[in-house]
Amino acid sequence: MPDDANVPSDPAPAAGSSSTNPGPAPAPRVEAAVDDASQTASRLDAALLGGRRDLALDDLAKDAALDPAQVEDYWRWLGLPVTDPAEPHFAESDVRALREISELFRTEGLDEQIQTTLVRSTGHTTERLALWQVEALVEHMARRFRLDDTSARLLVLDRLPDLAPVLEHQLLHAWRRQLAAVAGRFAAEFSGARGSASDDASQLPLPRAVGFADIVSFTRRTAGLGPAELAEFVQAFEAGARDEITRAGGRVVKTIGDAVLFVADDVVTGANVALALADAAGENSTARDVPPVRVSLVWGRVLSRFGDVFGTSVNLAARLTEIAEPSTVLVDPATAARLRTEPRFVVTDVAPRELQGLGVVAPSRLSRGSSA
């Protein structure tokens, strides 16, 4: 996609200037800087909320046919608690959203725990997404037009009404694609189980390969970096690691500071992901600025909740990462046994180690075989 997509067109070069090297584009006039606060807020509300905020909490509850306490619960779950119920903080679009979600709760018979989970999942994800996208736009405006941070933020405010529809459509498209991907995995994994006996209720439900990749010497590598440089380093690691994981067939669960947690649906794919990450700092890597990492891989059953995974195998993978050598992959005995029969991999036993909270474990080092 061109760098100039959805941003103001650059003006023609001034008389006497070089058209072949015009330099940084001048910043367009920042309307938000000259609007007063109320005008800016009204303009953004019209663009982002579809109208004025002219409803207080009781008005919203009445129009949505809900109790005010239910409305307050919804906004708290969404991450936007109501601090002043008498303030006209809500718009007609909020009424429609509340009617739709309350009808879903009613027709599906969802209890409060599941209601909370569904709304909080939306609130948590979109809060992070909105902040991530806005900060990226601020960075872009500051670089492109050589603006200070305040001016860049004001320019983003001015551009949001034009940018928001495109970002909204991309969000809906990405969510539908991700939902289709989850549904497809479920269909492939469980459709043959219809009418058959369920798994042992004492077992966690999902067999998965889980692993961690942890940056080697993160503290030393980031010592002395300023805020912008640190953000750039972490962003480069996350982007590069995601690319490697996705390319090898895995999925990122989350990033945790200087580490990334990934899953795969089968042990072979998990092994390929782990080795891709371990090799990412090598000269033949396709990754973008991925520093050397320590990697682990464990095959086992997990519980998937809140966009995260839980279980003994996750804890074991975390502990194995701590003792792995740079640019190597460690696996536990059970995972090693599964991979020994695969000619594309080599499994080498290493000395048993005491792992905090898990006792003595005899890990193995995973590497690529001659037929890889």
Short mmCIF file of N, CA and C in Angstrom, two decimals, residues 27-161:
data_model
loop_
_atom_site.label_atom_id
_atom_site.label_comp_id
_atom_site.label_asym_id
_atom_site.label_seq_id
_atom_site.Cartn_x
_atom_site.Cartn_y
_atom_site.Cartn_z
N ALA A 27 3.46 20.22 6.60
CA ALA A 27 2.26 19.75 7.29
C ALA A 27 1.05 20.52 6.83
N PRO A 28 -0.07 19.87 6.54
CA PRO A 28 -1.29 20.59 6.23
C PRO A 28 -1.77 21.35 7.45
N ARG A 29 -2.62 22.32 7.22
CA ARG A 29 -3.10 23.12 8.33
C ARG A 29 -3.82 22.25 9.34
N VAL A 30 -3.48 22.39 10.60
CA VAL A 30 -4.05 21.56 11.66
C VAL A 30 -5.29 22.26 12.19
N GLU A 31 -6.45 21.87 11.66
CA GLU A 31 -7.67 22.55 12.06
C GLU A 31 -7.98 22.36 13.54
N ALA A 32 -7.61 21.17 14.06
CA ALA A 32 -7.92 20.90 15.46
C ALA A 32 -7.19 21.86 16.39
N ALA A 33 -6.09 22.44 15.91
CA ALA A 33 -5.34 23.36 16.77
C ALA A 33 -6.05 24.69 16.92
N VAL A 34 -6.91 25.06 15.94
CA VAL A 34 -7.58 26.35 16.03
C VAL A 34 -9.04 26.21 16.46
N ASP A 35 -9.59 25.01 16.36
CA ASP A 35 -10.92 24.78 16.93
C ASP A 35 -10.82 24.88 18.43
N ASP A 36 -11.86 25.35 19.09
CA ASP A 36 -11.84 25.24 20.54
C ASP A 36 -12.23 23.82 20.91
N ALA A 37 -12.05 23.47 22.19
CA ALA A 37 -12.23 22.08 22.61
C ALA A 37 -13.63 21.56 22.33
N SER A 38 -14.65 22.36 22.56
CA SER A 38 -16.01 21.88 22.36
C SER A 38 -16.32 21.64 20.89
N GLN A 39 -15.79 22.51 20.01
CA GLN A 39 -16.01 22.32 18.57
C GLN A 39 -15.32 21.05 18.09
N THR A 40 -14.11 20.83 18.58
CA THR A 40 -13.38 19.63 18.20
C THR A 40 -14.11 18.39 18.67
N ALA A 41 -14.57 18.41 19.93
CA ALA A 41 -15.29 17.25 20.47
C ALA A 41 -16.57 16.99 19.69
N SER A 42 -17.31 18.04 19.35
CA SER A 42 -18.56 17.86 18.59
C SER A 42 -18.28 17.30 17.21
N ARG A 43 -17.22 17.79 16.57
CA ARG A 43 -16.89 17.31 15.23
C ARG A 43 -16.50 15.83 15.27
N LEU A 44 -15.72 15.44 16.27
CA LEU A 44 -15.30 14.04 16.39
C LEU A 44 -16.46 13.14 16.76
N ASP A 45 -17.35 13.62 17.64
CA ASP A 45 -18.52 12.80 18.01
C ASP A 45 -19.40 12.55 16.80
N ALA A 46 -19.58 13.58 15.97
CA ALA A 46 -20.42 13.41 14.78
C ALA A 46 -19.81 12.36 13.86
N ALA A 47 -18.49 12.37 13.75
CA ALA A 47 -17.82 11.44 12.84
C ALA A 47 -17.71 10.04 13.41
N LEU A 48 -17.41 9.93 14.71
CA LEU A 48 -17.11 8.63 15.30
C LEU A 48 -18.30 7.98 15.98
N LEU A 49 -19.21 8.78 16.52
CA LEU A 49 -20.38 8.23 17.23
C LEU A 49 -21.67 8.39 16.45
N GLY A 50 -21.62 9.11 15.37
CA GLY A 50 -22.81 9.29 14.54
C GLY A 50 -23.76 10.36 15.02
N GLY A 51 -23.40 11.11 16.05
CA GLY A 51 -24.28 12.17 16.55
C GLY A 51 -23.81 12.71 17.88
N ARG A 52 -24.61 13.62 18.42
CA ARG A 52 -24.26 14.30 19.66
C ARG A 52 -24.43 13.38 20.87
N ARG A 53 -23.65 13.66 21.90
CA ARG A 53 -23.83 13.00 23.20
C ARG A 53 -24.85 13.83 23.98
N ASP A 54 -26.11 13.47 23.86
CA ASP A 54 -27.15 14.26 24.53
C ASP A 54 -28.01 13.42 25.47
N LEU A 55 -27.55 12.20 25.81
CA LEU A 55 -28.29 11.33 26.71
C LEU A 55 -27.50 11.08 27.99
N ALA A 56 -28.16 11.27 29.14
CA ALA A 56 -27.57 10.87 30.42
C ALA A 56 -27.83 9.38 30.64
N LEU A 57 -27.30 8.85 31.73
CA LEU A 57 -27.43 7.41 31.99
C LEU A 57 -28.89 6.98 32.05
N ASP A 58 -29.72 7.69 32.78
CA ASP A 58 -31.13 7.31 32.90
C ASP A 58 -31.83 7.36 31.55
N ASP A 59 -31.47 8.35 30.72
CA ASP A 59 -32.07 8.45 29.38
C ASP A 59 -31.67 7.23 28.54
N LEU A 60 -30.41 6.88 28.61
CA LEU A 60 -29.92 5.73 27.85
C LEU A 60 -30.63 4.45 28.30
N ALA A 61 -30.74 4.27 29.61
CA ALA A 61 -31.39 3.07 30.13
C ALA A 61 -32.85 3.01 29.69
N LYS A 62 -33.54 4.13 29.74
CA LYS A 62 -34.95 4.17 29.34
C LYS A 62 -35.11 3.83 27.87
N ASP A 63 -34.30 4.44 27.01
CA ASP A 63 -34.43 4.21 25.57
C ASP A 63 -34.05 2.79 25.19
N ALA A 64 -33.12 2.18 25.97
CA ALA A 64 -32.71 0.81 25.68
C ALA A 64 -33.56 -0.22 26.41
N ALA A 65 -34.54 0.24 27.20
CA ALA A 65 -35.43 -0.63 27.98
C ALA A 65 -34.64 -1.51 28.94
N LEU A 66 -33.67 -0.89 29.65
CA LEU A 66 -32.84 -1.61 30.61
C LEU A 66 -32.82 -0.87 31.94
N ASP A 67 -32.44 -1.58 32.98
CA ASP A 67 -32.24 -0.95 34.27
C ASP A 67 -30.93 -0.16 34.24
N PRO A 68 -30.88 1.02 34.88
CA PRO A 68 -29.62 1.80 34.90
C PRO A 68 -28.43 1.00 35.41
N ALA A 69 -28.67 0.10 36.37
CA ALA A 69 -27.57 -0.72 36.88
C ALA A 69 -27.01 -1.64 35.80
N GLN A 70 -27.88 -2.15 34.94
CA GLN A 70 -27.42 -3.00 33.84
C GLN A 70 -26.57 -2.20 32.86
N VAL A 71 -26.98 -0.98 32.63
CA VAL A 71 -26.22 -0.11 31.72
C VAL A 71 -24.85 0.20 32.31
N GLU A 72 -24.81 0.49 33.59
CA GLU A 72 -23.52 0.77 34.24
C GLU A 72 -22.61 -0.46 34.18
N ASP A 73 -23.19 -1.65 34.37
CA ASP A 73 -22.39 -2.88 34.26
C ASP A 73 -21.77 -2.99 32.88
N TYR A 74 -22.59 -2.76 31.86
CA TYR A 74 -22.11 -2.87 30.48
C TYR A 74 -20.93 -1.94 30.23
N TRP A 75 -21.04 -0.70 30.63
CA TRP A 75 -19.97 0.27 30.37
C TRP A 75 -18.73 -0.03 31.19
N ARG A 76 -18.92 -0.57 32.39
CA ARG A 76 -17.75 -0.95 33.19
C ARG A 76 -17.04 -2.13 32.54
N TRP A 77 -17.80 -3.12 32.06
CA TRP A 77 -17.20 -4.27 31.38
C TRP A 77 -16.47 -3.83 30.11
N LEU A 78 -17.01 -2.82 29.45
CA LEU A 78 -16.40 -2.32 28.22
C LEU A 78 -15.12 -1.54 28.49
N GLY A 79 -14.89 -1.21 29.77
CA GLY A 79 -13.70 -0.44 30.12
C GLY A 79 -13.92 1.05 30.09
N LEU A 80 -15.20 1.47 30.08
CA LEU A 80 -15.55 2.90 30.03
C LEU A 80 -16.56 3.20 31.15
N PRO A 81 -16.12 3.13 32.40
CA PRO A 81 -17.06 3.29 33.51
C PRO A 81 -17.72 4.67 33.52
N VAL A 82 -18.96 4.69 33.98
CA VAL A 82 -19.73 5.94 34.05
C VAL A 82 -19.35 6.66 35.34
N THR A 83 -18.67 7.78 35.22
CA THR A 83 -18.22 8.52 36.41
C THR A 83 -19.26 9.53 36.88
N ASP A 84 -20.10 10.02 35.99
CA ASP A 84 -21.14 10.99 36.36
C ASP A 84 -22.42 10.63 35.61
N PRO A 85 -23.35 9.91 36.27
CA PRO A 85 -24.57 9.46 35.59
C PRO A 85 -25.43 10.59 35.03
N ALA A 86 -25.29 11.79 35.60
CA ALA A 86 -26.12 12.91 35.14
C ALA A 86 -25.56 13.60 33.91
N GLU A 87 -24.34 13.30 33.55
CA GLU A 87 -23.70 13.97 32.41
C GLU A 87 -24.23 13.38 31.10
N PRO A 88 -24.56 14.22 30.13
CA PRO A 88 -25.01 13.72 28.82
C PRO A 88 -23.83 13.15 28.03
N HIS A 89 -23.54 11.91 28.30
CA HIS A 89 -22.33 11.29 27.78
C HIS A 89 -22.61 10.32 26.63
N PHE A 90 -23.90 10.02 26.38
CA PHE A 90 -24.24 8.94 25.46
C PHE A 90 -24.97 9.46 24.23
N ALA A 91 -24.86 8.68 23.14
CA ALA A 91 -25.49 9.02 21.87
C ALA A 91 -26.48 7.94 21.46
N GLU A 92 -27.22 8.20 20.40
CA GLU A 92 -28.20 7.23 19.92
C GLU A 92 -27.54 5.92 19.49
N SER A 93 -26.32 5.98 19.02
CA SER A 93 -25.62 4.75 18.64
C SER A 93 -25.40 3.85 19.86
N ASP A 94 -25.25 4.45 21.04
CA ASP A 94 -25.11 3.65 22.26
C ASP A 94 -26.41 2.93 22.59
N VAL A 95 -27.53 3.57 22.31
CA VAL A 95 -28.84 2.93 22.54
C VAL A 95 -28.96 1.69 21.67
N ARG A 96 -28.63 1.83 20.40
CA ARG A 96 -28.74 0.69 19.48
C ARG A 96 -27.82 -0.45 19.91
N ALA A 97 -26.60 -0.11 20.32
CA ALA A 97 -25.67 -1.16 20.74
C ALA A 97 -26.18 -1.91 21.96
N LEU A 98 -26.73 -1.20 22.92
CA LEU A 98 -27.24 -1.83 24.13
C LEU A 98 -28.46 -2.71 23.83
N ARG A 99 -29.32 -2.24 22.95
CA ARG A 99 -30.48 -3.05 22.58
C ARG A 99 -30.04 -4.36 21.93
N GLU A 100 -29.06 -4.29 21.05
CA GLU A 100 -28.60 -5.48 20.33
C GLU A 100 -27.96 -6.49 21.29
N ILE A 101 -27.08 -6.00 22.16
CA ILE A 101 -26.38 -6.95 23.04
C ILE A 101 -27.31 -7.52 24.09
N SER A 102 -28.24 -6.72 24.60
CA SER A 102 -29.18 -7.24 25.60
C SER A 102 -30.11 -8.28 24.98
N GLU A 103 -30.47 -8.09 23.70
CA GLU A 103 -31.30 -9.09 23.01
C GLU A 103 -30.52 -10.38 22.83
N LEU A 104 -29.22 -10.28 22.53
CA LEU A 104 -28.39 -11.48 22.43
C LEU A 104 -28.32 -12.21 23.76
N PHE A 105 -28.11 -11.45 24.83
CA PHE A 105 -28.07 -12.07 26.17
C PHE A 105 -29.36 -12.82 26.45
N ARG A 106 -30.48 -12.20 26.10
CA ARG A 106 -31.79 -12.78 26.41
C ARG A 106 -32.06 -14.02 25.58
N THR A 107 -31.87 -13.93 24.26
CA THR A 107 -32.24 -15.06 23.40
C THR A 107 -31.31 -16.26 23.60
N GLU A 108 -30.05 -16.00 23.94
CA GLU A 108 -29.10 -17.10 24.15
C GLU A 108 -29.07 -17.58 25.59
N GLY A 109 -29.78 -16.88 26.49
CA GLY A 109 -29.81 -17.28 27.89
C GLY A 109 -28.45 -17.21 28.56
N LEU A 110 -27.67 -16.19 28.25
CA LEU A 110 -26.31 -16.08 28.77
C LEU A 110 -26.32 -15.61 30.22
N ASP A 111 -25.57 -16.29 31.07
CA ASP A 111 -25.49 -15.83 32.45
C ASP A 111 -24.52 -14.66 32.57
N GLU A 112 -24.44 -14.06 33.76
CA GLU A 112 -23.66 -12.84 33.91
C GLU A 112 -22.17 -13.06 33.66
N GLN A 113 -21.67 -14.23 34.01
CA GLN A 113 -20.26 -14.50 33.79
C GLN A 113 -19.91 -14.46 32.31
N ILE A 114 -20.74 -15.08 31.48
CA ILE A 114 -20.48 -15.10 30.04
C ILE A 114 -20.75 -13.72 29.43
N GLN A 115 -21.78 -13.03 29.93
CA GLN A 115 -22.01 -11.66 29.46
C GLN A 115 -20.77 -10.80 29.70
N THR A 116 -20.23 -10.90 30.91
CA THR A 116 -19.05 -10.12 31.25
C THR A 116 -17.88 -10.47 30.34
N THR A 117 -17.67 -11.76 30.10
CA THR A 117 -16.56 -12.19 29.26
C THR A 117 -16.68 -11.64 27.84
N LEU A 118 -17.88 -11.74 27.25
CA LEU A 118 -18.07 -11.27 25.88
C LEU A 118 -17.83 -9.77 25.76
N VAL A 119 -18.39 -9.00 26.68
CA VAL A 119 -18.24 -7.54 26.58
C VAL A 119 -16.81 -7.12 26.90
N ARG A 120 -16.23 -7.74 27.92
CA ARG A 120 -14.85 -7.37 28.27
C ARG A 120 -13.87 -7.75 27.17
N SER A 121 -14.12 -8.85 26.48
CA SER A 121 -13.23 -9.22 25.37
C SER A 121 -13.24 -8.13 24.30
N THR A 122 -14.42 -7.60 24.02
CA THR A 122 -14.52 -6.53 23.04
C THR A 122 -13.86 -5.25 23.54
N GLY A 123 -14.15 -4.89 24.79
CA GLY A 123 -13.59 -3.66 25.33
C GLY A 123 -12.08 -3.70 25.43
N HIS A 124 -11.55 -4.81 25.96
CA HIS A 124 -10.10 -4.92 26.14
C HIS A 124 -9.38 -4.87 24.80
N THR A 125 -9.90 -5.60 23.82
CA THR A 125 -9.24 -5.67 22.52
C THR A 125 -9.31 -4.34 21.78
N THR A 126 -10.49 -3.72 21.76
CA THR A 126 -10.64 -2.48 21.00
C THR A 126 -9.94 -1.31 21.68
N GLU A 127 -9.85 -1.32 23.01
CA GLU A 127 -9.11 -0.26 23.69
C GLU A 127 -7.65 -0.29 23.26
N ARG A 128 -7.05 -1.47 23.29
CA ARG A 128 -5.65 -1.61 22.89
C ARG A 128 -5.48 -1.30 21.40
N LEU A 129 -6.43 -1.77 20.58
CA LEU A 129 -6.36 -1.54 19.15
C LEU A 129 -6.43 -0.06 18.82
N ALA A 130 -7.40 0.65 19.40
CA ALA A 130 -7.55 2.08 19.12
C ALA A 130 -6.30 2.85 19.52
N LEU A 131 -5.76 2.56 20.71
CA LEU A 131 -4.56 3.25 21.16
C LEU A 131 -3.38 2.93 20.25
N TRP A 132 -3.23 1.68 19.88
CA TRP A 132 -2.13 1.24 19.01
C TRP A 132 -2.20 1.98 17.67
N GLN A 133 -3.39 2.03 17.08
CA GLN A 133 -3.53 2.66 15.77
C GLN A 133 -3.32 4.17 15.85
N VAL A 134 -3.87 4.81 16.87
CA VAL A 134 -3.72 6.26 16.99
C VAL A 134 -2.24 6.62 17.20
N GLU A 135 -1.55 5.87 18.06
CA GLU A 135 -0.14 6.16 18.30
C GLU A 135 0.69 5.93 17.03
N ALA A 136 0.32 4.93 16.24
CA ALA A 136 1.02 4.71 14.97
C ALA A 136 0.81 5.90 14.04
N LEU A 137 -0.41 6.43 14.01
CA LEU A 137 -0.69 7.59 13.17
C LEU A 137 0.06 8.82 13.66
N VAL A 138 0.16 8.98 14.97
CA VAL A 138 0.92 10.10 15.52
C VAL A 138 2.37 10.01 15.08
N GLU A 139 2.94 8.81 15.18
CA GLU A 139 4.32 8.61 14.76
C GLU A 139 4.50 8.93 13.29
N HIS A 140 3.54 8.51 12.47
CA HIS A 140 3.59 8.79 11.03
C HIS A 140 3.55 10.29 10.76
N MET A 141 2.61 10.99 11.38
CA MET A 141 2.48 12.44 11.15
C MET A 141 3.73 13.19 11.60
N ALA A 142 4.28 12.77 12.74
CA ALA A 142 5.49 13.43 13.24
C ALA A 142 6.65 13.24 12.28
N ARG A 143 6.79 12.04 11.74
CA ARG A 143 7.90 11.77 10.83
C ARG A 143 7.70 12.43 9.48
N ARG A 144 6.51 12.30 8.94
CA ARG A 144 6.28 12.78 7.58
C ARG A 144 6.37 14.30 7.50
N PHE A 145 5.80 14.97 8.50
CA PHE A 145 5.75 16.42 8.43
C PHE A 145 6.71 17.11 9.40
N ARG A 146 7.59 16.30 10.05
CA ARG A 146 8.57 16.85 11.00
C ARG A 146 7.90 17.71 12.06
N LEU A 147 6.91 17.12 12.71
CA LEU A 147 6.15 17.82 13.74
C LEU A 147 6.61 17.40 15.12
N ASP A 148 6.43 18.29 16.09
CA ASP A 148 6.58 17.88 17.49
C ASP A 148 5.39 17.01 17.88
N ASP A 149 5.49 16.34 19.04
CA ASP A 149 4.48 15.36 19.43
C ASP A 149 3.09 15.98 19.54
N THR A 150 3.00 17.17 20.14
CA THR A 150 1.68 17.81 20.32
C THR A 150 1.05 18.12 18.98
N SER A 151 1.82 18.70 18.06
CA SER A 151 1.27 19.05 16.75
C SER A 151 0.85 17.80 15.98
N ALA A 152 1.63 16.72 16.12
CA ALA A 152 1.27 15.48 15.44
C ALA A 152 -0.06 14.94 15.96
N ARG A 153 -0.27 15.02 17.27
CA ARG A 153 -1.52 14.54 17.84
C ARG A 153 -2.71 15.39 17.40
N LEU A 154 -2.50 16.68 17.30
CA LEU A 154 -3.56 17.56 16.83
C LEU A 154 -3.90 17.26 15.36
N LEU A 155 -2.88 16.97 14.57
CA LEU A 155 -3.12 16.63 13.17
C LEU A 155 -3.89 15.31 13.07
N VAL A 156 -3.56 14.34 13.91
CA VAL A 156 -4.31 13.08 13.92
C VAL A 156 -5.77 13.33 14.26
N LEU A 157 -6.04 14.19 15.25
CA LEU A 157 -7.43 14.53 15.57
C LEU A 157 -8.14 15.10 14.35
N ASP A 158 -7.44 15.92 13.59
CA ASP A 158 -8.04 16.52 12.41
C ASP A 158 -8.32 15.50 11.33
N ARG A 159 -7.49 14.44 11.25
CA ARG A 159 -7.61 13.46 10.18
C ARG A 159 -8.51 12.29 10.54
N LEU A 160 -8.81 12.08 11.83
CA LEU A 160 -9.57 10.91 12.23
C LEU A 160 -10.91 10.74 11.53
N PRO A 161 -11.70 11.80 11.34
CA PRO A 161 -12.98 11.59 10.64
C PRO A 161 -12.83 10.95 9.27
#
